[in-house]
Amino acid sequence: MGDGRSVSTAGVATADLPAARLGDPTAEELRSYVDALQCWWCDDGRIWKSLSLHWTRGHDLELQAIRDLLGVQKHTSFIDDTLRERMAERASRLYDPGRLRPKGNPRALSAYGVRVQREKIVRAHAV
């Protein structure tokens, strides 16, 4: 996590957790809870449509630390299949390729991008 705290105690109020939940879970324990869409730290049997949202907002956990513990890649999500399908359907409904094309030269930088690049060149030549 970078700040020396363990995954399970990072921002989790210890008074709200059962005594058995104060340590870090093993990868196998956590994987079984993720497959069931349940929170290992709460252990209340609730099924979450978005475990990642519950972990970040409810327990202030970093998802990358959990991904490291499980040994999964960065793009792995912890959401229910029905929620994933609804989000994909909504995205496809809202996606209009004609509206998303950049104006003018597609490779042209914005005014801010041009300014930043010029500043980088000036700093590089100043050294």
PDB file of C-alpha atoms in Angstrom, residues 1 3 5-13 17 21-25 30 38-42 51-67 69 78:
ATOM      1  CA  MET A   1       0.000   0.000   0.000  1.00  0.00           C
ATOM      2  CA  ASP A   3       2.013   3.708   3.822  1.00  0.00           C
ATOM      3  CA  ARG A   5      -0.582  -0.339   6.795  1.00  0.00           C
ATOM      4  CA  SER A   6      -1.871  -3.793   6.037  1.00  0.00           C
ATOM      5  CA  VAL A   7      -4.610  -4.300   3.475  1.00  0.00           C
ATOM      6  CA  SER A   8      -7.265  -5.163   6.033  1.00  0.00           C
ATOM      7  CA  THR A   9      -6.624  -2.376   8.535  1.00  0.00           C
ATOM      8  CA  ALA A  10      -6.196   0.503   6.090  1.00  0.00           C
ATOM      9  CA  GLY A  11      -8.978   2.815   7.202  1.00  0.00           C
ATOM     10  CA  VAL A  12     -11.182   0.028   8.543  1.00  0.00           C
ATOM     11  CA  ALA A  13     -12.595   0.799  11.958  1.00  0.00           C
ATOM     12  CA  LEU A  17     -15.056  -5.795  12.446  1.00  0.00           C
ATOM     13  CA  ARG A  21     -11.179 -10.170  10.530  1.00  0.00           C
ATOM     14  CA  LEU A  22      -8.402  -7.918  11.828  1.00  0.00           C
ATOM     15  CA  GLY A  23      -5.610  -9.680   9.897  1.00  0.00           C
ATOM     16  CA  ASP A  24      -5.001 -10.002   6.195  1.00  0.00           C
ATOM     17  CA  PRO A  25      -6.868 -12.829   4.444  1.00  0.00           C
ATOM     18  CA  LEU A  30     -10.324 -13.717  -0.339  1.00  0.00           C
ATOM     19  CA  GLN A  38     -19.142 -10.914  -0.505  1.00  0.00           C
ATOM     20  CA  CYS A  39     -16.849  -8.759   1.615  1.00  0.00           C
ATOM     21  CA  TRP A  40     -14.257 -10.667   3.645  1.00  0.00           C
ATOM     22  CA  TRP A  41     -13.855  -7.801   6.084  1.00  0.00           C
ATOM     23  CA  CYS A  42     -17.581  -7.413   6.827  1.00  0.00           C
ATOM     24  CA  LEU A  51     -17.182  -5.107  -4.360  1.00  0.00           C
ATOM     25  CA  SER A  52     -14.625  -2.583  -5.563  1.00  0.00           C
ATOM     26  CA  LEU A  53     -16.939   0.321  -4.762  1.00  0.00           C
ATOM     27  CA  HIS A  54     -17.737  -1.159  -1.332  1.00  0.00           C
ATOM     28  CA  TRP A  55     -14.050  -1.685  -0.536  1.00  0.00           C
ATOM     29  CA  THR A  56     -12.946   1.803  -1.594  1.00  0.00           C
ATOM     30  CA  ARG A  57     -15.834   3.740  -0.045  1.00  0.00           C
ATOM     31  CA  GLY A  58     -16.793   1.489   2.844  1.00  0.00           C
ATOM     32  CA  HIS A  59     -13.372   0.368   4.035  1.00  0.00           C
ATOM     33  CA  ASP A  60     -10.974   2.862   2.393  1.00  0.00           C
ATOM     34  CA  LEU A  61      -8.970  -0.003   0.879  1.00  0.00           C
ATOM     35  CA  GLU A  62      -6.750   0.332  -2.156  1.00  0.00           C
ATOM     36  CA  LEU A  63      -7.833  -1.966  -4.978  1.00  0.00           C
ATOM     37  CA  GLN A  64      -4.275  -2.418  -6.213  1.00  0.00           C
ATOM     38  CA  ALA A  65      -3.281  -3.921  -2.849  1.00  0.00           C
ATOM     39  CA  ILE A  66      -6.161  -6.387  -3.118  1.00  0.00           C
ATOM     40  CA  ARG A  67      -5.223  -7.208  -6.711  1.00  0.00           C
ATOM     41  CA  LEU A  69      -2.830 -10.103  -2.808  1.00  0.00           C
ATOM     42  CA  PHE A  78     -14.855  -6.958  -8.905  1.00  0.00           C
TER      43      PHE A  78
END
